[in-house]
């Protein structure tokens, strides 16, 4: 244990993300170490993206790139740069065979010596419309194991999210925080020490918090369905028959950057809602649902557990509600009763 007066720079009892990945690998008998290498490559990519995000204004990479992505959204220069960084490091890890990026219409099949046994779906820089005003953005990723390494196909990722073997995000906010979990293991968080250039274990075994916070883009309220309108009414106004002692309306918080909104939801609790089917299943909904479930929460599209959905194509979208179990169950109940 460190002494309270000891500065972070003189501590020696720190755990780096690499140490922790290796520790977890040793605990898994028969593990090949391939996933460890892949996760280490992702951590390196996130450090690199963090570096360019932090220096964006200085490197003159703010603003639009003048191109659009597959969803006809304007690409920011940093979207393009972050995508290149991710692809570079994922391919270079020698552990991937199939890459699906929000920024690329087609999946990328890795060939030759660089081919490995994992498929990675990612959004290299989510929330990038927030970049120019310095609001938190993030990288999101989900990992599947390929069925036949000699013949990877899109079917390897067009599978339920529950079949992912790992997922996570890195938030580039007031600090850079990498949060990930592997199938059946705790969710851990690592904060980038900018001086050491290392992610250090800072959030061990994250369990979703218990605060009553809701997070939704209220500007879209004209399009909300009856279940969501009812839910929002119930959390804002006391019940007609009289509020129980201590009843308080929920607090509203919305950054508009999924990684930041989900990071807060994981740490503090509450619910994140996106009722319009905007968010992409493979690299936004699934990784966040995987994390929230591993942290003791739940995720749904209102009718179906999010991780049971099978995407019809790599850029398929879904509505999504995720957060503490009680809130998600309430939404599922309203969908069953009212829709
Ligand atoms: P992006 O992938 O183009 O950045 O869009 C995804 C983002 C999420 O980070 C965020 O939750 C959502 O879009 C916000 O959408 P809106 O601006 O409609 O509220
Ligand atoms: Mg995105």
Short mmCIF file of C-alpha atoms and ligand atoms in Angstrom, two decimals:
data_model
loop_
_atom_site.label_atom_id
_atom_site.label_comp_id
_atom_site.label_asym_id
_atom_site.label_seq_id
_atom_site.Cartn_x
_atom_site.Cartn_y
_atom_site.Cartn_z
CA UNK A 1 0.00 0.00 0.00
CA UNK A 2 1.23 3.47 -0.73
CA UNK A 3 1.57 6.07 1.99
CA UNK A 4 -1.05 8.88 1.67
CA UNK A 5 1.63 11.55 1.39
CA UNK A 6 3.55 9.64 -1.27
CA UNK A 7 3.19 11.25 -4.71
CA UNK A 8 1.91 9.21 -7.65
CA UNK A 9 5.31 9.65 -9.31
CA UNK A 10 7.21 7.92 -6.50
CA UNK A 11 4.86 4.95 -6.09
CA UNK A 12 6.11 1.56 -7.15
CA UNK A 13 3.02 -0.55 -6.37
CA UNK A 14 1.31 0.31 -9.64
CA UNK A 15 -0.09 -2.25 -12.10
CA UNK A 16 0.19 -1.44 -15.79
CA UNK A 17 -2.41 -2.67 -18.23
CA UNK A 18 0.16 -5.01 -19.79
CA UNK A 19 1.01 -6.54 -16.41
CA UNK A 20 -2.67 -6.96 -15.67
CA UNK A 21 -3.43 -8.54 -19.06
CA UNK A 22 -0.59 -11.04 -18.47
CA UNK A 23 -1.80 -11.71 -14.91
CA UNK A 24 -5.24 -12.55 -16.26
CA UNK A 25 -3.71 -14.69 -19.01
CA UNK A 26 -1.80 -16.75 -16.41
CA UNK A 27 -5.07 -17.31 -14.52
CA UNK A 28 -6.61 -18.83 -17.67
CA UNK A 29 -5.12 -22.30 -18.03
CA UNK A 30 -4.44 -23.23 -21.65
CA UNK A 31 -4.55 -19.63 -22.88
CA UNK A 32 -2.40 -19.07 -25.99
CA UNK A 33 -1.56 -15.45 -25.19
CA UNK A 34 -3.04 -14.32 -28.52
CA UNK A 35 -5.86 -12.34 -26.91
CA UNK A 36 -3.33 -10.72 -24.56
CA UNK A 37 -1.30 -9.55 -27.55
CA UNK A 38 -4.41 -8.23 -29.26
CA UNK A 39 -5.53 -6.32 -26.17
CA UNK A 40 -2.03 -4.88 -25.79
CA UNK A 41 -2.18 -3.70 -29.43
CA UNK A 42 -5.56 -2.05 -28.76
CA UNK A 43 -4.14 -0.31 -25.68
CA UNK A 44 -1.25 1.00 -27.82
CA UNK A 45 -3.65 2.22 -30.50
CA UNK A 46 -5.69 4.03 -27.84
CA UNK A 47 -2.58 5.77 -26.51
CA UNK A 48 -1.78 6.93 -30.02
CA UNK A 49 -5.33 8.16 -30.67
CA UNK A 50 -5.29 9.89 -27.28
CA UNK A 51 -2.12 11.67 -28.28
CA UNK A 52 -3.58 13.00 -31.53
CA UNK A 53 -6.88 13.95 -29.88
CA UNK A 54 -5.02 15.93 -27.19
CA UNK A 55 -2.86 17.70 -29.77
CA UNK A 56 -5.55 17.99 -32.46
CA UNK A 57 -5.59 21.77 -32.53
CA UNK A 58 -1.78 21.94 -32.61
CA UNK A 59 -1.39 19.24 -35.25
CA UNK A 60 -4.02 21.02 -37.35
CA UNK A 61 -6.20 17.94 -37.58
CA UNK A 62 -9.40 19.51 -36.32
CA UNK A 63 -12.32 20.03 -38.68
CA UNK A 64 -13.93 18.03 -41.43
CA UNK A 65 -11.94 15.88 -43.81
CA UNK A 66 -14.19 16.70 -46.77
CA UNK A 67 -15.27 13.05 -47.12
CA UNK A 68 -18.29 11.06 -45.91
CA UNK A 69 -18.36 7.59 -44.39
CA UNK A 70 -20.68 4.66 -45.17
CA UNK A 71 -23.49 6.23 -43.13
CA UNK A 72 -23.20 9.42 -45.24
CA UNK A 73 -21.88 11.29 -42.19
CA UNK A 74 -19.21 13.90 -42.65
CA UNK A 75 -15.86 12.51 -41.55
CA UNK A 76 -13.68 14.57 -39.28
CA UNK A 77 -9.94 14.54 -39.97
CA UNK A 78 -9.50 12.81 -36.64
CA UNK A 79 -12.00 10.07 -37.63
CA UNK A 80 -9.82 9.23 -40.60
CA UNK A 81 -6.57 9.40 -38.64
CA UNK A 82 -7.91 7.30 -35.74
CA UNK A 83 -9.22 4.70 -38.18
CA UNK A 84 -5.78 4.41 -39.80
CA UNK A 85 -4.13 4.05 -36.38
CA UNK A 86 -6.53 1.30 -35.30
CA UNK A 87 -6.21 -0.65 -38.56
CA UNK A 88 -2.43 -0.30 -38.52
CA UNK A 89 -2.01 -1.65 -35.01
CA UNK A 90 -4.69 -4.33 -35.27
CA UNK A 91 -3.21 -5.73 -38.49
CA UNK A 92 0.32 -5.38 -37.14
CA UNK A 93 -0.56 -7.39 -34.04
CA UNK A 94 -0.77 -10.46 -36.29
CA UNK A 95 -3.80 -11.58 -34.29
CA UNK A 96 -6.71 -10.40 -36.44
CA UNK A 97 -8.38 -11.75 -39.56
CA UNK A 98 -11.43 -9.51 -39.95
CA UNK A 99 -11.84 -5.82 -39.10
CA UNK A 100 -15.15 -3.94 -39.15
CA UNK A 101 -14.88 -0.18 -38.71
CA UNK A 102 -17.59 2.45 -38.52
CA UNK A 103 -15.53 4.43 -41.02
CA UNK A 104 -15.29 1.74 -43.71
CA UNK A 105 -18.18 0.46 -45.79
CA UNK A 106 -16.68 -2.99 -46.25
CA UNK A 107 -15.08 -5.28 -43.72
CA UNK A 108 -11.34 -5.65 -44.09
CA UNK A 109 -9.97 -9.19 -44.34
CA UNK A 110 -6.40 -9.54 -43.11
CA UNK A 111 -4.32 -11.88 -45.21
CA UNK A 112 -0.93 -13.56 -45.28
CA UNK A 113 1.47 -13.53 -42.36
CA UNK A 114 -0.52 -10.89 -40.53
CA UNK A 115 -3.61 -13.08 -40.21
CA UNK A 116 -4.69 -14.22 -36.74
CA UNK A 117 -7.79 -15.68 -35.15
CA UNK A 118 -9.77 -12.64 -33.95
CA UNK A 119 -12.36 -10.39 -35.54
CA UNK A 120 -12.51 -6.84 -34.19
CA UNK A 121 -15.45 -4.47 -34.68
CA UNK A 122 -14.68 -0.89 -33.73
CA UNK A 123 -15.63 2.74 -33.86
CA UNK A 124 -12.22 4.45 -33.95
CA UNK A 125 -13.49 7.81 -32.68
CA UNK A 126 -17.04 7.86 -31.43
CA UNK A 127 -18.74 11.18 -30.75
CA UNK A 128 -16.41 12.95 -33.16
CA UNK A 129 -18.90 15.78 -33.77
CA UNK A 130 -17.77 16.91 -30.29
CA UNK A 131 -14.10 17.18 -31.19
CA UNK A 132 -13.90 20.79 -32.27
CA UNK A 133 -15.24 22.02 -28.94
CA UNK A 134 -13.02 19.78 -26.83
CA UNK A 135 -15.72 17.48 -25.40
CA UNK A 136 -14.84 13.86 -24.51
CA UNK A 137 -14.77 11.34 -27.36
CA UNK A 138 -13.78 7.67 -27.38
CA UNK A 139 -12.85 4.46 -29.17
CA UNK A 140 -15.20 1.47 -28.83
CA UNK A 141 -14.34 -2.16 -29.68
CA UNK A 142 -15.80 -5.67 -29.57
CA UNK A 143 -13.90 -8.90 -30.29
CA UNK A 144 -15.07 -12.27 -31.65
CA UNK A 145 -13.01 -15.42 -32.20
CA UNK A 146 -13.10 -16.60 -35.83
CA UNK A 147 -14.69 -20.00 -36.44
CA UNK A 148 -12.27 -21.15 -39.15
CA UNK A 149 -9.03 -19.18 -39.38
CA UNK A 150 -8.49 -20.43 -42.96
CA UNK A 151 -11.79 -18.96 -44.04
CA UNK A 152 -13.02 -15.89 -42.13
CA UNK A 153 -16.41 -14.64 -43.31
CA UNK A 154 -18.89 -11.93 -42.30
CA UNK A 155 -20.79 -14.65 -40.44
CA UNK A 156 -18.00 -14.50 -37.86
CA UNK A 157 -19.29 -11.11 -36.73
CA UNK A 158 -22.97 -11.34 -37.69
CA UNK A 159 -23.55 -13.22 -34.45
CA UNK A 160 -25.19 -12.41 -31.11
CA UNK A 161 -23.17 -10.06 -28.95
CA UNK A 162 -23.17 -12.67 -26.19
CA UNK A 163 -20.66 -14.60 -28.33
CA UNK A 164 -18.06 -11.81 -28.12
CA UNK A 165 -15.02 -12.75 -26.11
CA UNK A 166 -14.03 -9.23 -25.09
CA UNK A 167 -15.17 -5.63 -25.44
CA UNK A 168 -14.23 -2.21 -24.20
CA UNK A 169 -13.79 1.48 -24.81
CA UNK A 170 -11.21 4.17 -24.30
CA UNK A 171 -12.46 7.60 -23.28
CA UNK A 172 -10.44 10.66 -24.21
CA UNK A 173 -11.82 13.02 -21.59
CA UNK A 174 -10.33 15.00 -18.73
CA UNK A 175 -8.18 11.89 -18.46
CA UNK A 176 -7.74 9.00 -20.89
CA UNK A 177 -9.38 5.89 -19.45
CA UNK A 178 -9.39 2.41 -20.99
CA UNK A 179 -12.19 0.13 -19.76
CA UNK A 180 -12.55 -3.45 -20.95
CA UNK A 181 -13.63 -6.91 -19.96
CA UNK A 182 -13.26 -10.43 -21.31
CA UNK A 183 -16.03 -13.05 -21.30
CA UNK A 184 -17.02 -13.90 -17.71
CA UNK A 185 -14.40 -11.64 -16.08
CA UNK A 186 -14.65 -8.38 -14.13
CA UNK A 187 -14.70 -4.99 -15.85
CA UNK A 188 -11.50 -3.06 -15.10
CA UNK A 189 -10.47 0.50 -15.88
CA UNK A 190 -6.97 1.88 -16.53
CA UNK A 191 -6.00 5.55 -16.56
CA UNK A 192 -3.25 6.76 -18.86
CA UNK A 193 -0.38 8.32 -16.95
CA UNK A 194 0.82 10.88 -19.51
CA UNK A 195 4.32 11.00 -18.00
CA UNK A 196 4.89 7.25 -17.97
CA UNK A 197 2.92 6.74 -21.19
CA UNK A 198 1.29 3.73 -19.54
CA UNK A 199 -2.26 2.77 -18.67
CA UNK A 200 -2.36 2.08 -14.91
CA UNK A 201 -5.01 -0.01 -13.18
CA UNK A 202 -7.24 2.51 -11.39
CA UNK A 203 -10.75 1.00 -11.44
CA UNK A 204 -10.74 -2.65 -10.37
CA UNK A 205 -13.92 -4.72 -10.81
CA UNK A 206 -16.29 -1.92 -11.81
CA UNK A 207 -19.86 -2.51 -10.62
CA UNK A 208 -22.56 -0.25 -12.01
CA UNK A 209 -23.47 2.58 -9.59
CA UNK A 210 -26.87 3.29 -8.02
CA UNK A 211 -27.57 6.95 -8.74
CA UNK A 212 -30.80 7.90 -10.51
CA UNK A 213 -29.46 9.62 -13.62
CA UNK A 214 -30.99 9.46 -17.10
CA UNK A 215 -29.23 10.28 -20.33
CA UNK A 216 -31.13 10.92 -23.55
CA UNK A 217 -31.23 13.46 -26.40
CA UNK A 218 -34.45 15.26 -25.41
CA UNK A 219 -34.48 17.12 -28.71
CA UNK A 220 -35.83 13.96 -30.33
CA UNK A 221 -38.85 13.76 -27.97
CA UNK A 222 -41.39 14.16 -30.79
CA UNK A 223 -40.30 10.74 -32.07
CA UNK A 224 -40.27 8.85 -28.73
CA UNK A 225 -42.66 5.90 -28.47
CA UNK A 226 -45.28 5.46 -25.73
CA UNK A 227 -43.05 3.24 -23.58
CA UNK A 228 -40.27 5.83 -23.46
CA UNK A 229 -42.63 8.81 -23.03
CA UNK A 230 -44.25 7.01 -20.08
CA UNK A 231 -40.90 6.05 -18.57
CA UNK A 232 -39.61 9.63 -18.83
CA UNK A 233 -42.78 10.99 -17.26
CA UNK A 234 -42.52 8.52 -14.36
CA UNK A 235 -38.95 9.48 -13.50
CA UNK A 236 -39.63 13.23 -13.63
CA UNK A 237 -42.99 13.60 -11.87
CA UNK A 238 -44.13 12.19 -8.53
CA UNK A 239 -46.79 9.43 -8.76
CA UNK A 240 -50.41 10.78 -8.80
CA UNK A 241 -51.32 8.66 -5.79
CA UNK A 242 -48.62 10.44 -3.77
CA UNK A 243 -44.86 10.20 -3.77
CA UNK A 244 -43.20 7.82 -1.32
CA UNK A 245 -40.96 9.45 1.32
CA UNK A 246 -37.69 10.57 -0.17
CA UNK A 247 -38.95 10.51 -3.78
CA UNK A 248 -36.95 12.80 -6.05
CA UNK A 249 -36.98 13.25 -9.82
CA UNK A 250 -34.05 11.69 -11.67
CA UNK A 251 -31.12 13.89 -12.69
CA UNK A 252 -30.60 14.51 -16.42
CA UNK A 253 -27.10 14.32 -17.95
CA UNK A 254 -26.34 14.10 -21.68
CA UNK A 255 -22.94 14.65 -23.26
CA UNK A 256 -23.89 13.37 -26.73
CA UNK A 257 -20.78 11.21 -26.82
CA UNK A 258 -21.70 7.60 -26.07
CA UNK A 259 -18.41 6.72 -24.40
CA UNK A 260 -18.67 9.64 -21.98
CA UNK A 261 -22.35 9.01 -21.28
CA UNK A 262 -21.71 5.29 -20.72
CA UNK A 263 -18.62 5.85 -18.59
CA UNK A 264 -20.67 8.02 -16.26
CA UNK A 265 -23.55 5.50 -16.32
CA UNK A 266 -21.17 2.67 -15.35
CA UNK A 267 -19.53 4.59 -12.53
CA UNK A 268 -22.53 6.49 -11.14
CA UNK A 269 -25.51 4.41 -12.27
CA UNK A 270 -28.76 5.22 -14.06
CA UNK A 271 -29.73 4.68 -17.67
CA UNK A 272 -28.63 5.68 -21.16
CA UNK A 273 -31.39 5.74 -23.77
CA UNK A 274 -31.24 6.09 -27.54
CA UNK A 275 -34.75 5.27 -28.81
CA UNK A 276 -34.23 6.17 -32.49
CA UNK A 277 -32.31 3.36 -34.16
CA UNK A 278 -29.17 5.47 -34.70
CA UNK A 279 -26.46 3.58 -32.87
CA UNK A 280 -24.68 0.76 -34.65
CA UNK A 281 -25.05 -2.72 -33.19
CA UNK A 282 -21.59 -4.22 -33.75
CA UNK A 283 -19.34 -1.43 -32.57
CA UNK A 284 -21.54 0.78 -30.35
CA UNK A 285 -24.45 -1.21 -28.87
CA UNK A 286 -22.83 -4.65 -28.37
CA UNK A 287 -19.57 -3.57 -26.68
CA UNK A 288 -21.43 -1.26 -24.28
CA UNK A 289 -24.07 -3.93 -23.55
CA UNK A 290 -21.31 -6.51 -22.90
CA UNK A 291 -19.59 -4.15 -20.45
CA UNK A 292 -22.73 -3.09 -18.64
CA UNK A 293 -23.85 -6.72 -18.16
CA UNK A 294 -20.42 -7.70 -16.85
CA UNK A 295 -20.70 -4.76 -14.40
CA UNK A 296 -24.03 -6.04 -13.04
CA UNK A 297 -26.35 -3.98 -15.25
CA UNK A 298 -28.51 -4.81 -18.26
CA UNK A 299 -29.13 -3.74 -21.88
CA UNK A 300 -32.15 -4.13 -24.13
CA UNK A 301 -33.79 -2.81 -27.27
CA UNK A 302 -37.05 -2.76 -25.30
CA UNK A 303 -38.12 -6.24 -26.31
CA UNK A 304 -34.95 -8.28 -26.64
CA UNK A 305 -31.81 -8.49 -24.55
CA UNK A 306 -29.31 -6.48 -26.60
CA UNK A 307 -26.68 -9.26 -26.63
CA UNK A 308 -29.21 -11.76 -28.07
CA UNK A 309 -29.79 -9.68 -31.21
CA UNK A 310 -28.23 -10.95 -34.44
CA UNK A 311 -27.19 -8.04 -36.70
CA UNK A 312 -28.40 -8.41 -40.30
CA UNK A 313 -25.39 -6.57 -41.71
CA UNK A 314 -22.17 -5.07 -40.35
CA UNK A 315 -23.48 -1.50 -40.03
CA UNK A 316 -26.97 -2.46 -38.75
CA UNK A 317 -28.47 -0.13 -36.13
CA UNK A 318 -30.76 -0.57 -33.13
CA UNK A 319 -32.51 1.43 -30.46
CA UNK A 320 -30.85 0.80 -27.12
CA UNK A 321 -31.50 1.21 -23.38
CA UNK A 322 -28.75 0.27 -20.97
CA UNK A 323 -27.90 0.82 -17.34
CA UNK A 324 -28.92 -0.53 -13.96
CA UNK A 325 -31.06 -3.68 -14.02
CA UNK A 326 -34.10 -2.09 -12.36
CA UNK A 327 -34.31 0.72 -14.95
CA UNK A 328 -33.84 -1.62 -17.92
CA UNK A 329 -36.45 -4.03 -16.54
CA UNK A 330 -38.90 -1.14 -16.11
CA UNK A 331 -38.44 -0.20 -19.77
CA UNK A 332 -38.94 -3.81 -20.90
CA UNK A 333 -42.08 -3.95 -18.79
CA UNK A 334 -43.44 -0.76 -20.42
CA UNK A 335 -42.72 -2.14 -23.91
CA UNK A 336 -44.59 -5.34 -22.98
CA UNK A 337 -47.58 -3.38 -21.56
CA UNK A 338 -47.89 -0.47 -23.98
CA UNK A 339 -46.45 -1.41 -27.35
P1 LIG B 1 -20.89 8.94 -34.27
O1 LIG B 1 -20.46 7.51 -34.30
O2 LIG B 1 -21.14 9.47 -35.65
O3 LIG B 1 -20.00 9.81 -33.46
O4 LIG B 1 -22.36 8.96 -33.62
C1 LIG B 1 -22.56 8.30 -32.42
C2 LIG B 1 -22.85 9.29 -31.34
C3 LIG B 1 -22.78 8.69 -29.96
O5 LIG B 1 -21.53 8.88 -29.40
C4 LIG B 1 -23.82 9.46 -29.21
O6 LIG B 1 -24.38 8.69 -28.16
C5 LIG B 1 -24.83 9.77 -30.25
O7 LIG B 1 -24.18 9.71 -31.50
C6 LIG B 1 -25.38 11.13 -30.08
O8 LIG B 1 -26.34 11.35 -31.04
P2 LIG B 1 -27.24 12.66 -31.04
O9 LIG B 1 -26.34 13.78 -31.46
O10 LIG B 1 -28.31 12.35 -32.04
O11 LIG B 1 -27.79 12.84 -29.66
MG1 LIG B 2 -19.89 6.05 -33.45
#
